[in-house]
PDB file of C-alpha atoms in Angstrom:
ATOM      1  CA  UNK D   1      80.689 -51.553 -58.462  1.00 50.00           C
ATOM      2  CA  UNK D   2      80.024 -54.710 -56.446  1.00 51.00           C
ATOM      3  CA  UNK D   3      80.456 -56.793 -59.604  1.00 49.00           C
ATOM      4  CA  UNK D   4      83.837 -55.194 -60.247  1.00 49.00           C
ATOM      5  CA  UNK D   5      84.940 -55.903 -56.675  1.00 51.00           C
ATOM      6  CA  UNK D   6      83.732 -59.519 -56.943  1.00 43.00           C
ATOM      7  CA  UNK D   7      85.519 -59.965 -60.267  1.00 49.00           C
ATOM      8  CA  UNK D   8      88.748 -58.606 -58.806  1.00 56.00           C
ATOM      9  CA  UNK D   9      88.421 -60.932 -55.818  1.00 45.00           C
ATOM     10  CA  UNK D  10      88.008 -63.941 -58.125  1.00 39.00           C
ATOM     11  CA  UNK D  11      91.096 -62.912 -60.114  1.00 45.00           C
ATOM     12  CA  UNK D  12      93.170 -62.600 -56.940  1.00 48.00           C
ATOM     13  CA  UNK D  13      91.881 -65.959 -55.718  1.00 48.00           C
ATOM     14  CA  UNK D  14      92.847 -67.681 -58.979  1.00 43.00           C
ATOM     15  CA  UNK D  15      96.237 -65.990 -58.898  1.00 41.00           C
ATOM     16  CA  UNK D  16      96.737 -67.247 -55.352  1.00 46.00           C
ATOM     17  CA  UNK D  17      95.962 -70.825 -56.397  1.00 39.00           C
ATOM     18  CA  UNK D  18      98.333 -70.541 -59.353  1.00 39.00           C
ATOM     19  CA  UNK D  19     101.233 -69.260 -57.280  1.00 39.00           C
ATOM     20  CA  UNK D  20     100.594 -71.774 -54.503  1.00 44.00           C
ATOM     21  CA  UNK D  21     100.992 -74.586 -57.037  1.00 43.00           C
ATOM     22  CA  UNK D  22     104.288 -73.051 -58.144  1.00 41.00           C
ATOM     23  CA  UNK D  23     105.476 -72.799 -54.539  1.00 42.00           C
ATOM     24  CA  UNK D  24     104.336 -76.353 -53.764  1.00 45.00           C
ATOM     25  CA  UNK D  25     106.448 -77.731 -56.602  1.00 47.00           C
ATOM     26  CA  UNK D  26     109.473 -75.479 -56.047  1.00 44.00           C
ATOM     27  CA  UNK D  27     111.336 -78.061 -53.982  1.00 45.00           C
ATOM     28  CA  UNK D  28     110.814 -80.686 -56.698  1.00 46.00           C
ATOM     29  CA  UNK D  29     112.600 -78.439 -59.181  1.00 46.00           C
ATOM     30  CA  UNK D  30     115.456 -78.116 -56.702  1.00 57.00           C
ATOM     31  CA  UNK D  31     115.663 -81.912 -56.435  1.00 79.00           C
ATOM     32  CA  UNK D  32     114.276 -82.136 -52.895  1.00 95.00           C
ATOM     33  CA  UNK D  33     110.953 -83.351 -51.508  1.00 97.00           C
ATOM     34  CA  UNK D  34     110.280 -83.332 -47.777  1.00 96.00           C
ATOM     35  CA  UNK D  35     107.587 -83.215 -45.092  1.00 96.00           C
ATOM     36  CA  UNK D  36     104.788 -80.707 -45.669  1.00 96.00           C
ATOM     37  CA  UNK D  37     105.509 -80.502 -49.419  1.00 97.00           C
ATOM     38  CA  UNK D  38     102.590 -80.933 -51.796  1.00 97.00           C
ATOM     39  CA  UNK D  39     102.177 -81.405 -55.501  1.00 97.00           C
ATOM     40  CA  UNK D  40     102.439 -83.727 -58.478  1.00 96.00           C
ATOM     41  CA  UNK D  41     106.031 -84.734 -57.741  1.00 96.00           C
ATOM     42  CA  UNK D  42     105.028 -85.899 -54.264  1.00 98.00           C
ATOM     43  CA  UNK D  43     102.139 -87.898 -55.702  1.00 97.00           C
ATOM     44  CA  UNK D  44     104.414 -89.608 -58.239  1.00 97.00           C
ATOM     45  CA  UNK D  45     106.836 -90.522 -55.446  1.00 98.00           C
ATOM     46  CA  UNK D  46     103.974 -91.889 -53.361  1.00 98.00           C
ATOM     47  CA  UNK D  47     102.759 -94.059 -56.229  1.00 98.00           C
ATOM     48  CA  UNK D  48     106.143 -95.772 -56.403  1.00 98.00           C
ATOM     49  CA  UNK D  49     106.246 -96.231 -52.625  1.00 98.00           C
ATOM     50  CA  UNK D  50     102.735 -97.718 -52.683  1.00 98.00           C
ATOM     51  CA  UNK D  51     103.621-100.158 -55.461  1.00 98.00           C
ATOM     52  CA  UNK D  52     106.730-101.221 -53.567  1.00 97.00           C
ATOM     53  CA  UNK D  53     104.746-101.892 -50.402  1.00 97.00           C
ATOM     54  CA  UNK D  54     106.299 -99.116 -48.309  1.00 98.00           C
ATOM     55  CA  UNK D  55     103.329 -96.734 -48.197  1.00 98.00           C
ATOM     56  CA  UNK D  56      99.929 -98.057 -47.134  1.00 96.00           C
ATOM     57  CA  UNK D  57      97.704 -95.135 -48.065  1.00 95.00           C
ATOM     58  CA  UNK D  58      96.454 -93.273 -51.123  1.00 96.00           C
ATOM     59  CA  UNK D  59      98.716 -91.075 -53.233  1.00 98.00           C
ATOM     60  CA  UNK D  60      97.429 -87.726 -51.988  1.00 97.00           C
ATOM     61  CA  UNK D  61     100.245 -85.455 -53.127  1.00 97.00           C
ATOM     62  CA  UNK D  62     100.884 -84.445 -49.500  1.00 98.00           C
ATOM     63  CA  UNK D  63     104.248 -85.384 -47.950  1.00 98.00           C
ATOM     64  CA  UNK D  64     103.058 -86.223 -44.456  1.00 97.00           C
ATOM     65  CA  UNK D  65     104.380 -88.501 -41.687  1.00 97.00           C
ATOM     66  CA  UNK D  66     103.367 -91.700 -43.505  1.00 98.00           C
ATOM     67  CA  UNK D  67     105.270 -90.689 -46.626  1.00 98.00           C
ATOM     68  CA  UNK D  68     108.251 -89.655 -44.520  1.00 98.00           C
ATOM     69  CA  UNK D  69     108.263 -93.064 -42.821  1.00 98.00           C
ATOM     70  CA  UNK D  70     107.899 -94.882 -46.153  1.00 98.00           C
ATOM     71  CA  UNK D  71     110.832 -92.942 -47.602  1.00 98.00           C
ATOM     72  CA  UNK D  72     112.953 -93.891 -44.594  1.00 98.00           C
ATOM     73  CA  UNK D  73     112.182 -97.573 -45.152  1.00 98.00           C
ATOM     74  CA  UNK D  74     113.037 -97.195 -48.831  1.00 98.00           C
ATOM     75  CA  UNK D  75     116.297 -95.452 -47.975  1.00 98.00           C
ATOM     76  CA  UNK D  76     117.231 -98.166 -45.495  1.00 97.00           C
ATOM     77  CA  UNK D  77     116.616-100.993 -47.982  1.00 96.00           C
ATOM     78  CA  UNK D  78     118.496 -99.261 -50.793  1.00 96.00           C
ATOM     79  CA  UNK D  79     121.569 -98.284 -48.803  1.00 95.00           C
ATOM     80  CA  UNK D  80     120.880 -94.557 -48.638  1.00 97.00           C
ATOM     81  CA  UNK D  81     121.191 -92.105 -45.780  1.00 96.00           C
ATOM     82  CA  UNK D  82     118.022 -92.485 -43.732  1.00 97.00           C
ATOM     83  CA  UNK D  83     116.420 -89.097 -43.059  1.00 97.00           C
ATOM     84  CA  UNK D  84     112.996 -89.245 -44.715  1.00 97.00           C
ATOM     85  CA  UNK D  85     113.951 -86.453 -47.112  1.00 98.00           C
ATOM     86  CA  UNK D  86     113.792 -87.257 -50.812  1.00 98.00           C
ATOM     87  CA  UNK D  87     116.913 -85.494 -51.996  1.00 97.00           C
ATOM     88  CA  UNK D  88     118.858 -86.038 -55.215  1.00 96.00           C
ATOM     89  CA  UNK D  89     120.228 -89.484 -54.258  1.00 96.00           C
ATOM     90  CA  UNK D  90     116.867 -90.812 -53.094  1.00 97.00           C
ATOM     91  CA  UNK D  91     114.990 -89.511 -56.132  1.00 97.00           C
ATOM     92  CA  UNK D  92     117.670 -90.918 -58.434  1.00 97.00           C
ATOM     93  CA  UNK D  93     117.267 -94.321 -56.785  1.00 97.00           C
ATOM     94  CA  UNK D  94     113.475 -94.068 -57.148  1.00 98.00           C
ATOM     95  CA  UNK D  95     114.013 -93.482 -60.874  1.00 97.00           C
ATOM     96  CA  UNK D  96     116.325 -96.533 -60.992  1.00 97.00           C
ATOM     97  CA  UNK D  97     113.592 -98.602 -59.376  1.00 98.00           C
ATOM     98  CA  UNK D  98     111.016 -97.382 -61.907  1.00 98.00           C
ATOM     99  CA  UNK D  99     113.290 -98.310 -64.801  1.00 98.00           C
ATOM    100  CA  UNK D 100     113.987-101.742 -63.335  1.00 98.00           C
ATOM    101  CA  UNK D 101     110.286-102.333 -62.681  1.00 98.00           C
ATOM    102  CA  UNK D 102     109.493-101.401 -66.286  1.00 98.00           C
ATOM    103  CA  UNK D 103     112.097-103.919 -67.466  1.00 98.00           C
ATOM    104  CA  UNK D 104     110.840-106.682 -65.172  1.00 98.00           C
ATOM    105  CA  UNK D 105     107.247-106.060 -66.222  1.00 98.00           C
ATOM    106  CA  UNK D 106     108.144-105.967 -69.908  1.00 97.00           C
ATOM    107  CA  UNK D 107     110.314-109.073 -69.757  1.00 96.00           C
ATOM    108  CA  UNK D 108     108.602-111.300 -67.185  1.00 96.00           C
ATOM    109  CA  UNK D 109     105.065-110.181 -66.345  1.00 95.00           C
ATOM    110  CA  UNK D 110     103.724-113.627 -67.265  1.00 92.00           C
ATOM    111  CA  UNK D 111     106.191-115.380 -64.968  1.00 96.00           C
ATOM    112  CA  UNK D 112     105.855-116.285 -61.293  1.00 97.00           C
ATOM    113  CA  UNK D 113     106.912-113.735 -58.699  1.00 98.00           C
ATOM    114  CA  UNK D 114     110.070-115.802 -58.166  1.00 98.00           C
ATOM    115  CA  UNK D 115     110.796-115.507 -61.874  1.00 98.00           C
ATOM    116  CA  UNK D 116     110.295-111.752 -61.775  1.00 98.00           C
ATOM    117  CA  UNK D 117     112.635-111.398 -58.797  1.00 98.00           C
ATOM    118  CA  UNK D 118     115.189-113.443 -60.743  1.00 98.00           C
ATOM    119  CA  UNK D 119     115.031-111.029 -63.687  1.00 98.00           C
ATOM    120  CA  UNK D 120     115.439-108.068 -61.323  1.00 98.00           C
ATOM    121  CA  UNK D 121     118.390-109.867 -59.713  1.00 98.00           C
ATOM    122  CA  UNK D 122     120.075-110.268 -63.112  1.00 98.00           C
ATOM    123  CA  UNK D 123     119.937-106.493 -63.567  1.00 98.00           C
ATOM    124  CA  UNK D 124     121.478-105.976 -60.140  1.00 97.00           C
ATOM    125  CA  UNK D 125     124.111-108.632 -60.778  1.00 98.00           C
ATOM    126  CA  UNK D 126     125.131-106.753 -63.901  1.00 97.00           C
ATOM    127  CA  UNK D 127     125.385-103.522 -61.925  1.00 96.00           C
ATOM    128  CA  UNK D 128     127.732-105.262 -59.509  1.00 95.00           C
ATOM    129  CA  UNK D 129     129.923-106.670 -62.288  1.00 96.00           C
ATOM    130  CA  UNK D 130     132.807-104.850 -63.988  1.00 96.00           C
ATOM    131  CA  UNK D 131     131.755-106.510 -67.258  1.00 95.00           C
ATOM    132  CA  UNK D 132     128.668-104.294 -67.533  1.00 96.00           C
ATOM    133  CA  UNK D 133     127.818-100.578 -67.340  1.00 96.00           C
ATOM    134  CA  UNK D 134     127.659 -98.843 -63.972  1.00 94.00           C
ATOM    135  CA  UNK D 135     124.146 -97.359 -63.962  1.00 97.00           C
ATOM    136  CA  UNK D 136     120.682 -98.908 -64.201  1.00 97.00           C
ATOM    137  CA  UNK D 137     119.837 -96.902 -67.292  1.00 97.00           C
ATOM    138  CA  UNK D 138     123.036 -97.930 -69.067  1.00 97.00           C
ATOM    139  CA  UNK D 139     122.553-101.607 -68.171  1.00 97.00           C
ATOM    140  CA  UNK D 140     118.957-101.621 -69.377  1.00 96.00           C
ATOM    141  CA  UNK D 141     119.576 -99.722 -72.598  1.00 95.00           C
ATOM    142  CA  UNK D 142     122.768-101.545 -73.554  1.00 94.00           C
ATOM    143  CA  UNK D 143     122.407-102.786 -77.118  1.00 90.00           C
ATOM    144  CA  UNK D 144     120.507-106.089 -77.403  1.00 86.00           C
ATOM    145  CA  UNK D 145     120.519-106.529 -73.629  1.00 91.00           C
ATOM    146  CA  UNK D 146     116.757-106.685 -73.054  1.00 92.00           C
ATOM    147  CA  UNK D 147     114.125-107.614 -75.610  1.00 91.00           C
ATOM    148  CA  UNK D 148     111.484-105.498 -73.882  1.00 93.00           C
ATOM    149  CA  UNK D 149     113.500-102.353 -74.570  1.00 92.00           C
ATOM    150  CA  UNK D 150     113.845-103.265 -78.229  1.00 89.00           C
ATOM    151  CA  UNK D 151     110.194-104.127 -78.884  1.00 91.00           C
ATOM    152  CA  UNK D 152     108.641-101.387 -76.732  1.00 93.00           C
ATOM    153  CA  UNK D 153     107.191-103.529 -73.925  1.00 95.00           C
ATOM    154  CA  UNK D 154     109.540-101.670 -71.596  1.00 95.00           C
ATOM    155  CA  UNK D 155     107.188 -98.690 -71.841  1.00 96.00           C
ATOM    156  CA  UNK D 156     104.165-100.553 -70.446  1.00 96.00           C
ATOM    157  CA  UNK D 157     103.034 -99.412 -66.990  1.00 96.00           C
ATOM    158  CA  UNK D 158     104.565-101.829 -64.457  1.00 97.00           C
ATOM    159  CA  UNK D 159     102.345-103.350 -61.782  1.00 97.00           C
ATOM    160  CA  UNK D 160     102.996-103.709 -58.068  1.00 98.00           C
ATOM    161  CA  UNK D 161     104.495-107.185 -58.509  1.00 98.00           C
ATOM    162  CA  UNK D 162     107.245-105.793 -60.743  1.00 98.00           C
ATOM    163  CA  UNK D 163     108.089-103.080 -58.220  1.00 98.00           C
ATOM    164  CA  UNK D 164     108.135-105.541 -55.342  1.00 98.00           C
ATOM    165  CA  UNK D 165     110.339-107.905 -57.343  1.00 98.00           C
ATOM    166  CA  UNK D 166     112.863-105.077 -57.663  1.00 98.00           C
ATOM    167  CA  UNK D 167     112.623-104.433 -53.929  1.00 98.00           C
ATOM    168  CA  UNK D 168     113.278-108.100 -53.116  1.00 97.00           C
ATOM    169  CA  UNK D 169     116.235-108.309 -55.495  1.00 97.00           C
ATOM    170  CA  UNK D 170     117.780-105.153 -54.087  1.00 96.00           C
ATOM    171  CA  UNK D 171     117.465-106.516 -50.565  1.00 94.00           C
ATOM    172  CA  UNK D 172     119.597-109.496 -51.587  1.00 95.00           C
ATOM    173  CA  UNK D 173     117.166-112.145 -52.809  1.00 97.00           C
ATOM    174  CA  UNK D 174     118.577-113.810 -55.931  1.00 98.00           C
ATOM    175  CA  UNK D 175     116.702-116.788 -57.382  1.00 97.00           C
ATOM    176  CA  UNK D 176     118.967-116.518 -60.457  1.00 97.00           C
ATOM    177  CA  UNK D 177     121.939-117.689 -58.350  1.00 97.00           C
ATOM    178  CA  UNK D 178     124.208-114.904 -59.514  1.00 97.00           C
ATOM    179  CA  UNK D 179     123.313-115.058 -63.198  1.00 97.00           C
ATOM    180  CA  UNK D 180     124.107-112.251 -65.628  1.00 97.00           C
ATOM    181  CA  UNK D 181     121.904-113.558 -68.434  1.00 95.00           C
ATOM    182  CA  UNK D 182     118.540-115.194 -69.020  1.00 94.00           C
ATOM    183  CA  UNK D 183     116.649-116.259 -72.106  1.00 92.00           C
ATOM    184  CA  UNK D 184     113.645-118.213 -73.310  1.00 91.00           C
ATOM    185  CA  UNK D 185     115.087-121.284 -75.102  1.00 89.00           C
ATOM    186  CA  UNK D 186     111.924-121.719 -77.161  1.00 88.00           C
ATOM    187  CA  UNK D 187     112.184-118.341 -78.880  1.00 85.00           C
ATOM    188  CA  UNK D 188     115.887-117.442 -78.495  1.00 83.00           C
ATOM    189  CA  UNK D 189     117.471-116.469 -81.806  1.00 79.00           C
ATOM    190  CA  UNK D 190     121.025-115.811 -80.622  1.00 83.00           C
ATOM    191  CA  UNK D 191     123.461-118.693 -81.030  1.00 86.00           C
ATOM    192  CA  UNK D 192     125.813-116.944 -78.615  1.00 88.00           C
ATOM    193  CA  UNK D 193     123.362-116.965 -75.697  1.00 88.00           C
ATOM    194  CA  UNK D 194     123.003-120.720 -76.051  1.00 87.00           C
ATOM    195  CA  UNK D 195     126.707-121.110 -75.316  1.00 89.00           C
ATOM    196  CA  UNK D 196     126.339-119.614 -71.822  1.00 91.00           C
ATOM    197  CA  UNK D 197     126.740-121.881 -68.789  1.00 92.00           C
ATOM    198  CA  UNK D 198     123.244-122.700 -67.568  1.00 90.00           C
ATOM    199  CA  UNK D 199     122.515-122.401 -63.863  1.00 90.00           C
ATOM    200  CA  UNK D 200     118.792-123.143 -63.639  1.00 95.00           C
ATOM    201  CA  UNK D 201     115.405-122.574 -65.228  1.00 96.00           C
ATOM    202  CA  UNK D 202     112.502-120.669 -63.647  1.00 97.00           C
ATOM    203  CA  UNK D 203     109.308-120.757 -65.642  1.00 96.00           C
ATOM    204  CA  UNK D 204     110.135-120.056 -69.302  1.00 95.00           C
ATOM    205  CA  UNK D 205     113.485-118.421 -68.565  1.00 96.00           C
ATOM    206  CA  UNK D 206     116.849-120.142 -68.426  1.00 95.00           C
ATOM    207  CA  UNK D 207     119.380-118.278 -66.265  1.00 95.00           C
ATOM    208  CA  UNK D 208     123.047-118.460 -67.130  1.00 95.00           C
ATOM    209  CA  UNK D 209     126.527-116.932 -66.993  1.00 95.00           C
TER     210      UNK D 209
END
């Protein structure tokens, strides 16, 4: 009898854990993360904030005061409403940052930090130009736009430097001097890119318009 009671207690305990995980992640499915939330989605958000230099703690999966403060700083830098709540707009911008960081890492991880910021700035310059698509994803995946997307290096895990390069570019730093293009003249195969007006060279990349 005692064994049956113990077994039933274990089952209820496991069921409680299972449903608590569901509840913890419910907000994520609704597109909102906020203080006191817990779960995988919170941890993934924290990892981005850590890499960008906003959150100075471990990714615990708990949305506490430090995460709230880090989100506010992120929102301020990226022109979002500052409330510490990771709603649809904030999470969409976090995804933009991840995609840009993947591109920077794939294209320029061997370059100086200045060179990585310049690559991130080119992406932002394209976003601000009517000559290019309007979203980060469309700019990055535009045909023949970025070699890293074509050869798969885009899918490498970006490091903190790539994330921080995106942060600097979004805050207005532009070592590319307004460029919309860049290329490595040693390995460039496009005759067209060589006709662009050169602005400057940083490391192996020539930046141009």
